[in-house]
Amino acid sequence: MPAPPAAFDRGVTLFNAGHWWEAHEAWEALWLPARGDERAFYQALILLAAALHKRWHHGSLTHRNYHKAQRYLQTLPDEYRGVNLRQLSADVWTGLHDPERRPRIPLP
């Protein structure tokens, strides 16, 4: 599998800094032309970032985007493009409930 594009790394950097909406925007440019597992991967990341943004910037308690992300994550292996998706999902869930616990995506 080829190396992730620069927009992926930019999105990860933004996500890790707590700029979830901006990460969502960076990944959206990759999601639009993607197909198959690649599209599901970016869709899941976008939805996880949106869930955190809506929780901590808008006070939403519904976690609707988190649950939407699960539908995409279930179609992917536990690790995709070097991201442990199961761990990330668990970390985002924790982050949605504890403002001190901010999930991170390690860059390769």
Short mmCIF file of C-alpha atoms in Angstrom, two decimals:
data_model
loop_
_atom_site.label_atom_id
_atom_site.label_comp_id
_atom_site.label_asym_id
_atom_site.label_seq_id
_atom_site.Cartn_x
_atom_site.Cartn_y
_atom_site.Cartn_z
CA MET A 1 0.00 0.00 0.00
CA PRO A 2 1.47 3.39 -0.93
CA ALA A 3 2.39 5.95 1.70
CA PRO A 4 -0.47 8.17 2.87
CA PRO A 5 -0.70 11.52 1.11
CA ALA A 6 0.43 14.72 2.80
CA ALA A 7 -3.22 15.68 3.45
CA PHE A 8 -3.52 12.58 5.62
CA ASP A 9 -0.55 13.63 7.78
CA ARG A 10 -1.89 17.19 7.94
CA GLY A 11 -5.23 15.82 9.15
CA VAL A 12 -3.51 13.68 11.78
CA THR A 13 -1.53 16.67 13.04
CA LEU A 14 -4.72 18.73 13.30
CA PHE A 15 -6.62 15.88 14.98
CA ASN A 16 -3.86 15.38 17.54
CA ALA A 17 -3.89 19.11 18.34
CA GLY A 18 -7.64 19.01 19.02
CA HIS A 19 -8.53 20.83 15.78
CA TRP A 20 -11.04 18.18 14.85
CA TRP A 21 -13.09 20.15 12.37
CA GLU A 22 -9.97 21.19 10.47
CA ALA A 23 -8.79 17.54 10.46
CA HIS A 24 -12.20 16.59 9.07
CA GLU A 25 -11.71 19.11 6.26
CA ALA A 26 -8.18 17.86 5.43
CA TRP A 27 -9.40 14.27 5.18
CA GLU A 28 -12.49 15.19 3.19
CA ALA A 29 -10.28 16.09 0.22
CA LEU A 30 -8.96 12.51 0.31
CA TRP A 31 -12.35 10.92 0.93
CA LEU A 32 -14.12 12.47 -2.07
CA PRO A 33 -12.17 10.58 -4.78
CA ALA A 34 -11.52 7.45 -2.69
CA ARG A 35 -13.21 4.10 -3.27
CA GLY A 36 -13.65 0.85 -1.33
CA ASP A 37 -11.76 0.40 1.93
CA GLU A 38 -9.89 3.67 1.40
CA ARG A 39 -13.19 5.56 1.30
CA ALA A 40 -14.49 3.75 4.41
CA PHE A 41 -11.23 4.57 6.23
CA TYR A 42 -11.46 8.29 5.53
CA GLN A 43 -15.20 8.35 6.23
CA ALA A 44 -14.61 6.77 9.65
CA LEU A 45 -11.85 9.26 10.50
CA ILE A 46 -14.01 12.18 9.38
CA LEU A 47 -16.93 10.99 11.51
CA LEU A 48 -14.73 10.40 14.58
CA ALA A 49 -13.28 13.90 14.25
CA ALA A 50 -16.78 15.35 13.79
CA ALA A 51 -17.99 13.51 16.90
CA LEU A 52 -15.24 15.06 19.01
CA HIS A 53 -15.82 18.49 17.50
CA LYS A 54 -19.56 18.37 18.16
CA ARG A 55 -19.01 17.12 21.71
CA TRP A 56 -16.39 19.62 22.82
CA HIS A 57 -17.24 22.65 20.67
CA HIS A 58 -21.02 22.37 20.63
CA GLY A 59 -21.79 20.34 23.76
CA SER A 60 -23.56 17.53 21.90
CA LEU A 61 -24.18 14.44 24.00
CA THR A 62 -25.70 12.29 21.25
CA HIS A 63 -22.49 10.76 19.82
CA ARG A 64 -24.39 10.17 16.58
CA ASN A 65 -21.27 10.62 14.42
CA TYR A 66 -19.31 8.19 16.60
CA HIS A 67 -21.93 5.51 16.00
CA LYS A 68 -21.98 6.25 12.27
CA ALA A 69 -18.20 5.79 12.22
CA GLN A 70 -18.60 2.33 13.74
CA ARG A 71 -20.45 1.14 10.64
CA TYR A 72 -17.41 2.00 8.50
CA LEU A 73 -14.86 0.71 11.01
CA GLN A 74 -16.58 -2.68 11.10
CA THR A 75 -15.78 -3.13 7.41
CA LEU A 76 -12.05 -2.54 7.91
CA PRO A 77 -9.26 -4.58 9.49
CA ASP A 78 -8.15 -3.69 13.02
CA GLU A 79 -5.21 -1.78 11.52
CA TYR A 80 -5.36 0.20 8.31
CA ARG A 81 -2.72 2.52 6.86
CA GLY A 82 -0.73 2.16 10.07
CA VAL A 83 -3.63 3.30 12.26
CA ASN A 84 -4.90 0.94 14.94
CA LEU A 85 -8.57 1.58 14.27
CA ARG A 86 -9.89 -0.42 17.21
CA GLN A 87 -7.68 1.50 19.63
CA LEU A 88 -8.56 4.83 18.01
CA SER A 89 -12.27 4.05 18.29
CA ALA A 90 -11.89 3.18 21.98
CA ASP A 91 -9.79 6.31 22.59
CA VAL A 92 -12.36 8.53 20.87
CA TRP A 93 -15.15 6.97 22.96
CA THR A 94 -13.16 7.76 26.10
CA GLY A 95 -12.43 11.26 24.79
CA LEU A 96 -16.12 11.90 24.25
CA HIS A 97 -16.71 11.35 27.96
CA ASP A 98 -13.59 12.78 29.57
CA PRO A 99 -12.29 16.20 28.47
CA GLU A 100 -8.85 15.34 29.86
CA ARG A 101 -8.46 12.31 27.58
CA ARG A 102 -7.78 13.47 24.05
CA PRO A 103 -7.30 10.71 21.46
CA ARG A 104 -4.23 10.76 19.26
CA ILE A 105 -3.28 9.09 16.00
CA PRO A 106 0.42 8.24 15.88
CA LEU A 107 2.19 9.29 12.70
CA PRO A 108 4.45 6.63 11.18
#
